[in-house]
Amino acid sequence: METLQNLYKLSAQPGEIKVISGGHCYENFTFQSATDTDSGTRTRFVIDLSNMRGISEEVKEDKEYIVVEPGASNWLIQQTLHAKYGAALPGGSCYSVCAGGHIAGGGYGLLSRLHGLVVDYLAGVEMVIPDATEGKYKIRTFTPGNDEDRLNWASRGGGSGHFGIITKYYFEKARVPAAPEHALFISFPVAWEQFSTSSPETDAANFAAFLQAYYDACTQLPEQAFTLGKFTFRQNSSDFMAISMQVVYGEHSGHDSATLGGQDVPAYTRDEAIKAIYDFIDYMKDWIPEAKESKHLQQPYYLPGHPVSASVLLNHLYDLPWIDMTQMLNGSGENQCGKYKSSCMIENFTQPEGEEIYYFLTGTQKDNEVPDTLDKAQTLIQIDSYGKQINAMDNPELFHTAVAARNSTLKLQYQTYWKNYENRDEEQRKAVEKAIVAWFNKGYNFIHNKGTNNASGFPVWGDKYQGCYFNYPDRQLGVNPGYTSDPGELYGDFLQLYFGERVRDELLAIKTSIDPTNRFAFSQAVLNLTRAS
């Protein structure tokens, strides 16, 4: 707080104060050049919250709350909740992601189909916000049952950094889900050779049928199950992709709607968990070989990308305590450059859409030549099962949270990573990034053009898609005035694509009320449009 008041004395201008919590961000929301003369884009001051890692308890109005500070990492949160309370929030798996950005943007992980999103359990926040009467800053405390300024609601999915600095996240202790006791995990190889004949048209059609089968299989999964389709770029016909699956079981593997909200889900036994795996295999039997017939049986495999990054044995059934399984899967990989895109899907893949994904992952899209610098081994579309309790915990009528995407069945994560720090000067690094990102953006646009009749190239809200996930920022969707977007065509109203119209409008109204002069701003921040320039 004192730091912010000192910045006020130094005449910090709108957009010059940036905030980090110590994790990572898929776009540069923080470190713009301090020599940039374009007001609203340069960074002069960085508020680093990474040392605020406390996880404690507070009592407010006779209720006990678990309080999480923004610098606490996903792994620290899960480890602490499990050890002290036997509890778990349904957040992400990357151990190094911190609460400061993860929670307020939604908080999605391998327990989300069973328990919903982290923000479904967020009671409210403490936040440092502008003080309109003094022209400085003040602490906006959390008071149970009081959300006149709507900041508690906005922090349930609207993202962080728009209105002020969140210093505490409050979770009512009685409403934090119990951690499941056990988890099964298995990774199935999906051979590229079955989509590598002498007929690209046939291969593309078969690949589309494979994706449609995966969608159907995901709709049949129980709440305790979660799948990650790691559909990686084909370099050779002998390459293979992987579908990973986790199913939790034990006394506390259900969901009590009376306490937690949503819908009741009975707990799963180990036999039921194993049956869920075999049921999934049966749905995918045309594309996944039986383990005993797989030439990849027990082969070591590194699961690339986020949110799960780990080394596993293929077709090997892991059976571990849930907390140990979470630790096994919570890698983030090495430091490198990357580009991330997303979409939330309601309906199944169209045939042209599935075929276009095939062309993208084989580098054969028309009018989209693959750059030589692309790291094909680290380029993938990860397709995660979604829905179930995520969709049951809130809806547009309840409007408990700022997460409007509550009808989706799948979440797609487009990912590419590359190393850009060896034997290249600054201009070369920029050229490499521009080429990779331009190709990546174009491929994404081509796919979504085939998904619907909308020609924008983006997953616009409708019967097929529910936009993009704010925690996976993407500057191709659009940026605020004064900031640089990615190369390629832009969507335009990026906030509408992230949040839908109703939530976007509510967030804009809150911004105008809380921070009318846009003291807190970044390239994709909610801004008071009457003051943005």
Coordinates of C-alpha atoms in Angstrom, one line a residue:
M1 CA 0.0 0.0 0.0
E2 CA 2.8 2.4 0.9
T3 CA 4.5 1.5 -2.4
L4 CA 1.4 2.6 -4.3
Q5 CA 1.1 5.9 -2.4
N6 CA 4.8 6.6 -3.2
L7 CA 4.1 6.0 -6.8
Y8 CA 1.3 8.5 -6.6
K9 CA 3.8 11.0 -5.4
L10 CA 6.0 10.2 -8.4
S11 CA 3.1 11.0 -10.7
A12 CA 2.6 7.6 -12.1
Q13 CA 0.5 7.9 -15.3
P14 CA -2.3 5.6 -16.4
G15 CA -0.9 2.3 -17.7
E16 CA 2.6 2.8 -16.2
I17 CA 1.9 0.6 -13.1
K18 CA 2.1 -3.1 -13.9
V19 CA 1.5 -6.0 -11.5
I20 CA 3.0 -9.5 -11.4
S21 CA 2.5 -12.4 -8.9
G22 CA 5.4 -14.6 -9.9
G23 CA 3.9 -17.2 -12.2
H24 CA 3.7 -16.7 -16.0
C25 CA 1.6 -15.1 -18.6
Y26 CA 1.2 -16.2 -22.2
E27 CA 1.4 -12.6 -23.4
N28 CA 3.4 -9.6 -22.3
F29 CA 1.1 -7.7 -20.0
T30 CA 3.8 -6.3 -17.8
F31 CA 7.2 -5.4 -19.3
Q32 CA 6.5 -2.8 -22.0
S33 CA 9.4 -0.4 -22.8
A34 CA 10.0 2.3 -20.2
T35 CA 11.2 4.6 -23.0
D36 CA 8.0 4.3 -25.0
T37 CA 6.6 7.8 -25.3
D38 CA 3.1 6.6 -26.2
S39 CA 1.1 7.2 -23.0
G40 CA -0.6 4.1 -21.7
T41 CA 1.9 1.6 -23.0
R42 CA 5.1 2.0 -21.2
T43 CA 6.0 0.3 -17.9
R44 CA 7.6 2.5 -15.3
F45 CA 6.7 0.7 -12.1
V46 CA 6.2 -3.0 -11.4
I47 CA 4.4 -4.2 -8.3
D48 CA 5.9 -7.7 -7.6
L49 CA 3.6 -9.8 -5.4
S50 CA 5.6 -13.0 -5.6
N51 CA 6.6 -12.9 -2.0
M52 CA 3.0 -12.7 -0.8
R53 CA 2.6 -16.5 -0.6
G54 CA 0.6 -16.8 2.6
I55 CA -2.2 -19.3 3.0
S56 CA -4.0 -18.6 6.3
E57 CA -7.4 -18.5 8.0
E58 CA -9.6 -15.6 9.0
V59 CA -12.9 -15.4 10.8
K60 CA -15.4 -12.9 9.5
E61 CA -18.9 -12.6 10.9
D62 CA -18.6 -16.0 12.6
K63 CA -17.6 -17.8 9.4
E64 CA -14.1 -19.3 8.8
Y65 CA -12.3 -18.5 5.6
I66 CA -9.2 -19.9 4.0
V67 CA -7.2 -16.9 2.7
V68 CA -4.8 -17.3 -0.2
E69 CA -2.4 -14.5 -1.2
P70 CA -1.5 -13.8 -4.9
G71 CA 2.0 -15.2 -4.8
A72 CA 1.0 -18.7 -3.7
S73 CA 1.6 -21.2 -6.5
N74 CA -0.8 -23.9 -7.6
W75 CA 1.3 -26.6 -6.0
L76 CA 1.7 -24.7 -2.7
I77 CA -2.1 -24.2 -2.6
Q78 CA -2.9 -27.8 -3.3
Q79 CA -0.2 -29.1 -1.0
T80 CA -1.3 -26.9 1.9
L81 CA -5.1 -27.5 1.5
H82 CA -4.5 -31.2 1.3
A83 CA -2.2 -31.4 4.3
K84 CA -4.2 -29.1 6.6
Y85 CA -7.8 -29.7 5.6
G86 CA -7.9 -32.7 3.3
A87 CA -9.3 -30.3 0.7
A88 CA -8.7 -29.4 -2.9
L89 CA -9.6 -26.5 -5.2
P90 CA -10.3 -27.6 -8.8
G91 CA -7.5 -25.4 -10.2
G92 CA -4.8 -25.9 -12.7
S93 CA -2.0 -28.4 -12.8
C94 CA 1.1 -26.3 -13.7
Y95 CA 2.8 -26.1 -10.3
S96 CA 4.4 -22.7 -10.9
V97 CA 1.3 -20.8 -11.9
C98 CA 0.4 -18.4 -9.1
A99 CA -3.0 -17.4 -7.6
G100 CA -2.7 -13.8 -8.6
G101 CA -3.7 -14.4 -12.2
H102 CA -5.0 -17.9 -12.2
I103 CA -7.9 -17.6 -9.7
A104 CA -9.5 -14.4 -10.9
G105 CA -9.5 -15.6 -14.5
G106 CA -11.5 -18.7 -13.7
G107 CA -9.2 -21.4 -12.4
Y108 CA -9.7 -24.6 -14.5
G109 CA -8.1 -28.0 -13.8
L110 CA -8.4 -31.8 -13.8
L111 CA -11.0 -31.7 -11.0
S112 CA -13.2 -29.1 -12.8
R113 CA -15.6 -31.6 -14.4
L114 CA -16.3 -32.9 -10.8
H115 CA -16.3 -29.6 -8.9
G116 CA -16.5 -26.7 -11.3
L117 CA -14.0 -23.8 -11.5
V118 CA -12.0 -22.3 -8.6
V119 CA -14.1 -19.1 -8.9
D120 CA -17.2 -21.1 -8.1
Y121 CA -15.9 -21.3 -4.5
L122 CA -14.5 -17.7 -4.2
A123 CA -16.4 -15.8 -1.6
G124 CA -14.6 -12.5 -2.3
V125 CA -11.3 -10.6 -2.5
E126 CA -9.4 -7.9 -0.7
M127 CA -8.1 -5.4 -3.3
V128 CA -6.1 -2.2 -3.4
I129 CA -8.1 0.2 -5.7
P130 CA -7.9 3.9 -6.6
D131 CA -9.3 6.3 -4.0
A132 CA -11.4 8.8 -5.9
T133 CA -11.8 11.2 -3.0
E134 CA -8.1 11.4 -2.1
G135 CA -6.6 10.8 -5.6
K136 CA -4.4 8.1 -4.1
Y137 CA -5.2 4.4 -3.2
K138 CA -7.1 2.6 -0.6
I139 CA -7.7 -1.0 0.6
R140 CA -11.0 -2.4 -0.3
T141 CA -11.6 -5.1 2.3
F142 CA -13.7 -8.2 2.0
T143 CA -17.0 -8.1 3.9
P144 CA -19.2 -11.2 3.7
G145 CA -22.5 -10.5 1.9
N146 CA -21.4 -7.0 0.7
D147 CA -20.6 -6.6 -3.0
E148 CA -22.0 -3.2 -3.8
D149 CA -19.0 -2.4 -5.9
R150 CA -19.3 -5.8 -7.7
L151 CA -15.6 -6.4 -7.3
N152 CA -16.1 -9.8 -5.7
W153 CA -18.3 -10.8 -8.7
A154 CA -15.8 -9.4 -11.2
S155 CA -13.0 -11.4 -9.6
R156 CA -14.9 -14.6 -10.2
G157 CA -13.7 -15.0 -13.8
G158 CA -13.3 -11.5 -15.0
G159 CA -9.5 -11.6 -14.6
S160 CA -7.1 -9.7 -12.5
G161 CA -5.3 -6.4 -13.0
H162 CA -8.3 -4.5 -14.4
F163 CA -9.5 -2.6 -11.3
G164 CA -6.7 -2.8 -8.8
I165 CA -4.4 -5.2 -7.1
I166 CA -5.9 -8.3 -5.4
T167 CA -4.1 -9.0 -2.2
K168 CA -6.2 -11.7 -0.7
Y169 CA -8.6 -14.4 -2.0
Y170 CA -11.3 -15.6 0.5
F171 CA -12.7 -19.1 0.4
E172 CA -15.4 -20.1 2.9
K173 CA -13.8 -23.1 4.6
A174 CA -17.0 -25.2 4.7
R175 CA -17.4 -24.8 1.0
V176 CA -14.0 -26.0 -0.2
P177 CA -14.3 -29.5 -1.8
A178 CA -12.8 -32.5 -0.1
A179 CA -9.8 -33.9 -1.9
P180 CA -10.3 -37.3 -3.6
E181 CA -8.3 -40.1 -2.1
H182 CA -7.0 -41.8 -5.3
A183 CA -6.5 -41.3 -9.0
L184 CA -6.0 -43.5 -12.0
F185 CA -4.1 -42.2 -14.9
I186 CA -3.3 -43.6 -18.3
S187 CA -2.0 -42.3 -21.7
F188 CA -3.1 -43.9 -24.9
P189 CA -0.9 -43.5 -28.1
V190 CA -2.8 -42.4 -31.2
A191 CA -0.7 -43.4 -34.3
W192 CA -0.3 -40.9 -37.0
E193 CA 0.3 -43.7 -39.5
Q194 CA -3.4 -44.4 -39.6
F195 CA -3.8 -40.9 -41.0
S196 CA -0.7 -41.1 -43.3
T197 CA -1.8 -43.0 -46.5
S198 CA -1.2 -41.9 -50.1
S199 CA -4.5 -39.9 -50.1
P200 CA -4.4 -36.7 -48.1
E201 CA -8.1 -36.2 -48.7
T202 CA -8.9 -39.6 -47.2
D203 CA -6.5 -39.0 -44.3
A204 CA -8.1 -35.6 -43.5
A205 CA -11.6 -37.1 -43.6
N206 CA -10.5 -40.0 -41.3
F207 CA -8.9 -37.5 -38.9
A208 CA -12.1 -35.5 -38.8
A209 CA -14.0 -38.7 -37.9
F210 CA -11.4 -39.4 -35.2
L211 CA -12.0 -35.9 -33.6
Q212 CA -15.8 -36.4 -33.8
A213 CA -15.4 -39.7 -32.0
Y214 CA -13.3 -38.1 -29.3
Y215 CA -16.0 -35.4 -28.8
D216 CA -18.6 -38.1 -28.4
A217 CA -16.4 -40.1 -26.0
C218 CA -15.9 -37.0 -23.9
T219 CA -19.6 -36.4 -23.6
Q220 CA -20.0 -39.9 -22.1
L221 CA -17.4 -39.4 -19.4
P222 CA -18.4 -39.3 -15.7
E223 CA -17.7 -36.2 -13.7
Q224 CA -14.7 -38.0 -12.0
A225 CA -12.9 -38.3 -15.4
F226 CA -10.8 -35.8 -17.3
T227 CA -9.1 -36.3 -20.7
L228 CA -6.3 -34.4 -22.4
G229 CA -5.9 -35.0 -26.1
K230 CA -2.3 -34.0 -26.9
F231 CA -2.7 -33.8 -30.7
T232 CA 0.9 -33.0 -31.8
F233 CA 2.3 -31.9 -35.2
R234 CA 3.1 -34.8 -37.5
Q235 CA 6.8 -34.8 -38.6
N236 CA 6.9 -38.4 -39.8
S237 CA 4.2 -41.1 -40.4
S238 CA 5.7 -43.0 -37.6
D239 CA 4.9 -40.3 -35.1
F240 CA 2.1 -40.6 -32.6
M241 CA -0.1 -38.4 -30.5
A242 CA -1.6 -39.2 -27.1
I243 CA -4.8 -39.0 -25.2
S244 CA -4.3 -39.0 -21.4
M245 CA -7.1 -39.7 -18.9
Q246 CA -7.4 -39.3 -15.2
V247 CA -10.2 -40.7 -13.1
V248 CA -10.5 -40.1 -9.3
Y249 CA -12.1 -42.5 -6.9
G250 CA -12.5 -43.0 -3.2
E251 CA -14.9 -41.9 -0.4
H252 CA -14.5 -38.2 -1.3
S253 CA -14.6 -38.5 -5.1
G254 CA -18.2 -37.3 -5.3
H255 CA -19.8 -33.8 -5.1
D256 CA -22.4 -32.7 -2.6
S257 CA -24.7 -30.1 -4.1
A258 CA -26.2 -29.1 -0.8
T259 CA -22.8 -27.8 0.4
L260 CA -21.0 -27.0 -2.8
G261 CA -23.7 -26.1 -5.3
G262 CA -24.2 -27.6 -8.7
Q263 CA -25.5 -31.2 -9.0
D264 CA -25.0 -34.2 -6.8
V265 CA -22.4 -36.7 -7.9
P266 CA -22.0 -40.0 -6.0
A267 CA -18.5 -41.1 -5.1
Y268 CA -16.7 -43.6 -7.4
T269 CA -15.1 -46.9 -6.4
R270 CA -11.9 -48.2 -8.0
D271 CA -13.9 -50.7 -10.1
E272 CA -16.1 -47.9 -11.4
A273 CA -13.1 -45.8 -12.2
I274 CA -11.6 -48.6 -14.2
K275 CA -14.9 -49.2 -16.0
A276 CA -14.9 -45.5 -17.0
I277 CA -11.5 -46.0 -18.7
Y278 CA -12.6 -49.1 -20.5
D279 CA -15.8 -47.4 -21.6
F280 CA -13.7 -44.6 -23.1
I281 CA -11.5 -47.1 -24.9
D282 CA -14.6 -48.7 -26.3
Y283 CA -15.8 -45.4 -27.7
M284 CA -12.3 -44.8 -29.3
K285 CA -11.6 -48.4 -30.3
D286 CA -11.3 -47.6 -34.0
W287 CA -8.4 -45.2 -33.3
I288 CA -6.7 -46.5 -30.1
P289 CA -5.2 -50.0 -30.2
E290 CA -5.7 -52.4 -27.3
A291 CA -2.8 -52.1 -24.9
K292 CA -1.6 -55.7 -25.4
E293 CA -1.5 -55.0 -29.2
S294 CA 0.1 -51.6 -29.0
K295 CA 3.8 -51.5 -30.1
H296 CA 4.1 -48.5 -27.8
L297 CA 3.2 -50.5 -24.7
Q298 CA 5.2 -49.2 -21.7
Q299 CA 7.1 -46.8 -24.0
P300 CA 8.4 -43.6 -22.2
Y301 CA 6.6 -40.5 -23.5
Y302 CA 6.9 -36.9 -22.6
L303 CA 3.5 -35.1 -22.5
P304 CA 4.2 -31.8 -24.2
G305 CA 2.6 -28.4 -23.4
H306 CA 0.3 -27.2 -20.6
P307 CA -1.5 -27.7 -18.3
V308 CA 0.0 -31.1 -17.9
S309 CA 3.6 -31.6 -18.6
A310 CA 5.2 -34.9 -17.5
S311 CA 7.0 -38.1 -18.5
V312 CA 4.9 -41.2 -18.4
L313 CA 4.8 -44.7 -19.7
L314 CA 2.2 -45.3 -22.5
N315 CA -0.6 -47.7 -21.9
H316 CA 0.5 -48.0 -18.2
L317 CA -2.2 -47.7 -15.6
Y318 CA -1.0 -45.5 -12.8
D319 CA -2.8 -45.9 -9.5
L320 CA -1.7 -43.3 -6.9
P321 CA -2.9 -41.2 -4.1
W322 CA -4.5 -38.2 -5.7
I323 CA -2.0 -35.7 -4.2
D324 CA 0.9 -37.8 -5.6
M325 CA -0.7 -38.0 -9.0
T326 CA -1.1 -34.2 -8.9
Q327 CA 2.6 -33.9 -8.2
M328 CA 3.5 -36.3 -11.0
L329 CA 1.5 -34.2 -13.5
N330 CA 2.3 -30.7 -12.4
G331 CA 5.3 -29.9 -14.6
S332 CA 5.7 -26.6 -16.5
G333 CA 8.7 -27.4 -18.7
E334 CA 11.7 -25.3 -19.4
N335 CA 11.8 -21.6 -20.0
Q336 CA 11.2 -20.8 -23.6
C337 CA 9.0 -18.7 -25.9
G338 CA 5.5 -19.6 -26.7
K339 CA 2.2 -18.7 -28.3
Y340 CA -1.2 -19.8 -26.9
K341 CA -4.7 -19.7 -28.3
S342 CA -8.0 -21.1 -27.2
S343 CA -11.6 -21.8 -27.9
C344 CA -14.6 -23.2 -26.0
M345 CA -16.6 -25.6 -28.0
I346 CA -20.3 -26.5 -27.6
E347 CA -21.1 -28.7 -30.6
N348 CA -19.1 -31.4 -32.3
F349 CA -16.4 -30.8 -34.9
T350 CA -17.8 -30.2 -38.4
Q351 CA -16.3 -32.3 -41.1
P352 CA -14.5 -29.3 -42.8
E353 CA -13.3 -28.1 -39.4
G354 CA -11.8 -31.5 -38.5
E355 CA -10.1 -31.8 -41.9
E356 CA -8.6 -28.3 -41.5
I357 CA -7.1 -29.3 -38.1
Y358 CA -5.5 -32.2 -39.9
Y359 CA -4.0 -29.9 -42.5
F360 CA -2.8 -27.6 -39.7
L361 CA -1.1 -30.4 -37.8
T362 CA 0.5 -31.8 -40.9
G363 CA 1.7 -28.5 -42.3
T364 CA -0.4 -28.8 -45.4
Q365 CA -2.8 -25.9 -45.1
K366 CA -3.4 -24.1 -48.3
D367 CA -1.9 -20.6 -48.3
N368 CA -0.2 -21.1 -45.0
E369 CA 3.4 -22.2 -45.4
V370 CA 5.1 -23.5 -42.3
P371 CA 8.2 -21.4 -41.3
D372 CA 11.5 -23.2 -41.1
T373 CA 12.0 -22.1 -37.6
L374 CA 8.9 -23.8 -36.2
D375 CA 9.6 -26.3 -33.5
K376 CA 7.2 -29.0 -34.8
A377 CA 7.8 -31.3 -31.8
Q378 CA 6.3 -28.6 -29.6
T379 CA 3.4 -27.6 -31.7
L380 CA 0.0 -29.1 -30.8
I381 CA -3.7 -28.6 -30.2
Q382 CA -4.6 -29.9 -26.8
I383 CA -8.3 -30.7 -26.5
D384 CA -9.6 -31.1 -23.0
S385 CA -12.9 -32.5 -21.8
Y386 CA -15.0 -29.8 -20.3
G387 CA -18.6 -29.3 -19.1
K388 CA -20.4 -31.4 -16.5
Q389 CA -20.1 -29.6 -13.1
I390 CA -18.5 -26.6 -14.8
N391 CA -21.8 -26.1 -16.6
A392 CA -23.9 -27.0 -13.6
M393 CA -22.3 -24.5 -11.1
D394 CA -23.5 -21.4 -12.8
N395 CA -25.5 -20.2 -15.8
P396 CA -26.5 -16.9 -17.4
E397 CA -29.7 -16.8 -15.2
L398 CA -27.8 -17.3 -11.9
F399 CA -25.0 -15.0 -12.9
H400 CA -22.9 -15.9 -9.9
T401 CA -19.6 -15.5 -11.7
A402 CA -18.1 -13.6 -14.6
V403 CA -17.5 -16.9 -16.5
A404 CA -20.1 -16.9 -19.2
A405 CA -18.9 -20.1 -21.0
R406 CA -21.2 -22.6 -19.2
N407 CA -22.5 -24.7 -22.1
S408 CA -19.2 -25.9 -23.5
T409 CA -18.2 -29.6 -23.9
L410 CA -14.5 -29.2 -24.9
K411 CA -11.8 -26.6 -24.3
L412 CA -9.2 -26.3 -27.1
Q413 CA -5.7 -25.1 -26.4
Y414 CA -3.6 -24.2 -29.4
Q415 CA 0.1 -24.2 -28.4
T416 CA 3.5 -23.7 -29.9
Y417 CA 6.8 -23.2 -28.2
W418 CA 10.3 -22.4 -29.4
K419 CA 13.8 -21.5 -28.0
N420 CA 14.9 -18.0 -29.0
Y421 CA 17.9 -17.2 -27.0
E422 CA 20.8 -19.1 -28.7
N423 CA 22.9 -17.7 -31.5
R424 CA 20.4 -15.0 -32.6
D425 CA 20.6 -11.3 -32.2
E426 CA 17.5 -9.1 -31.4
E427 CA 16.4 -8.7 -34.9
Q428 CA 16.7 -12.4 -35.7
R429 CA 14.7 -13.2 -32.6
K430 CA 11.9 -10.8 -33.6
A431 CA 11.9 -12.3 -37.1
V432 CA 11.6 -15.8 -35.8
E433 CA 8.8 -14.9 -33.5
K434 CA 6.9 -13.0 -36.1
A435 CA 7.1 -15.8 -38.6
I436 CA 5.9 -18.5 -36.2
V437 CA 3.1 -16.4 -34.7
A438 CA 1.8 -15.3 -38.1
W439 CA 1.6 -18.9 -39.3
F440 CA 0.0 -20.0 -36.0
N441 CA -2.6 -17.3 -36.1
K442 CA -3.5 -17.9 -39.7
G443 CA -3.9 -21.6 -39.1
Y444 CA -6.2 -20.9 -36.2
N445 CA -8.3 -18.6 -38.3
F446 CA -8.6 -21.1 -41.1
I447 CA -9.8 -23.8 -38.7
H448 CA -12.5 -21.5 -37.2
N449 CA -13.7 -20.4 -40.6
K450 CA -14.5 -24.0 -41.3
G451 CA -16.2 -24.5 -37.9
T452 CA -19.1 -22.2 -38.6
N453 CA -20.5 -20.1 -41.4
N454 CA -18.9 -17.0 -39.7
A455 CA -16.0 -15.8 -41.7
S456 CA -14.2 -13.9 -38.9
G457 CA -11.8 -16.7 -38.2
F458 CA -12.5 -16.7 -34.5
P459 CA -14.7 -18.8 -32.2
V460 CA -17.5 -16.2 -32.0
W461 CA -20.2 -16.8 -29.4
G462 CA -23.2 -18.8 -30.7
D463 CA -24.4 -22.4 -30.9
K464 CA -21.0 -23.8 -31.9
Y465 CA -18.5 -21.8 -29.8
Q466 CA -18.3 -19.8 -26.6
G467 CA -15.3 -17.6 -27.3
C468 CA -11.9 -17.9 -25.6
Y469 CA -10.6 -18.3 -22.1
F470 CA -9.2 -15.1 -20.5
N471 CA -6.4 -17.0 -18.7
Y472 CA -5.1 -17.9 -22.1
P473 CA -4.6 -14.4 -23.5
D474 CA -4.1 -13.9 -27.2
R475 CA -3.1 -10.6 -28.7
Q476 CA -4.4 -11.5 -32.1
L477 CA -8.0 -11.2 -30.7
G478 CA -7.3 -7.4 -30.3
V479 CA -5.6 -5.0 -28.0
N480 CA -6.3 -1.6 -26.3
P481 CA -5.2 1.6 -28.0
G482 CA -1.4 2.2 -28.0
Y483 CA -0.5 -1.5 -27.8
T484 CA 0.9 -3.8 -30.5
S485 CA -1.2 -6.8 -31.6
D486 CA 0.0 -10.0 -33.2
P487 CA 0.4 -10.0 -37.0
G488 CA -2.7 -11.0 -38.9
E489 CA -6.3 -10.1 -39.0
L490 CA -7.8 -9.0 -35.6
Y491 CA -11.2 -9.9 -34.2
G492 CA -11.9 -6.4 -32.9
D493 CA -13.9 -6.6 -29.7
F494 CA -11.6 -8.9 -27.8
L495 CA -13.5 -8.4 -24.5
Q496 CA -16.7 -9.7 -26.1
L497 CA -14.9 -12.7 -27.3
Y498 CA -13.4 -13.5 -23.9
F499 CA -16.5 -12.7 -21.8
G500 CA -19.6 -12.5 -24.0
E501 CA -21.7 -9.3 -24.3
R502 CA -23.4 -9.3 -20.9
V503 CA -20.3 -10.0 -18.8
R504 CA -18.2 -7.6 -20.9
D505 CA -20.7 -4.8 -20.4
E506 CA -20.8 -5.4 -16.6
L507 CA -17.0 -5.4 -16.4
L508 CA -16.8 -2.1 -18.3
A509 CA -19.4 -0.5 -16.0
I510 CA -17.4 -1.7 -12.9
K511 CA -14.2 -0.2 -14.5
T512 CA -15.8 3.1 -15.0
S513 CA -16.9 3.2 -11.4
I514 CA -13.8 1.9 -9.7
D515 CA -10.9 3.1 -11.9
P516 CA -12.3 5.8 -14.3
T517 CA -8.9 7.2 -15.2
N518 CA -7.5 3.8 -16.1
R519 CA -4.6 3.8 -13.6
F520 CA -4.5 0.0 -14.0
A521 CA -4.2 -0.9 -17.7
F522 CA -2.5 -3.4 -20.0
S523 CA -2.9 -4.5 -23.6
Q524 CA -6.1 -6.6 -23.0
A525 CA -7.3 -4.9 -19.8
V526 CA -10.9 -3.8 -19.2
L527 CA -10.7 0.0 -19.8
N528 CA -13.0 3.0 -19.3
L529 CA -13.5 3.6 -23.0
T530 CA -14.3 7.2 -22.5
R531 CA -10.8 7.8 -21.2
A532 CA -8.8 5.4 -23.3
S533 CA -6.8 6.9 -26.1

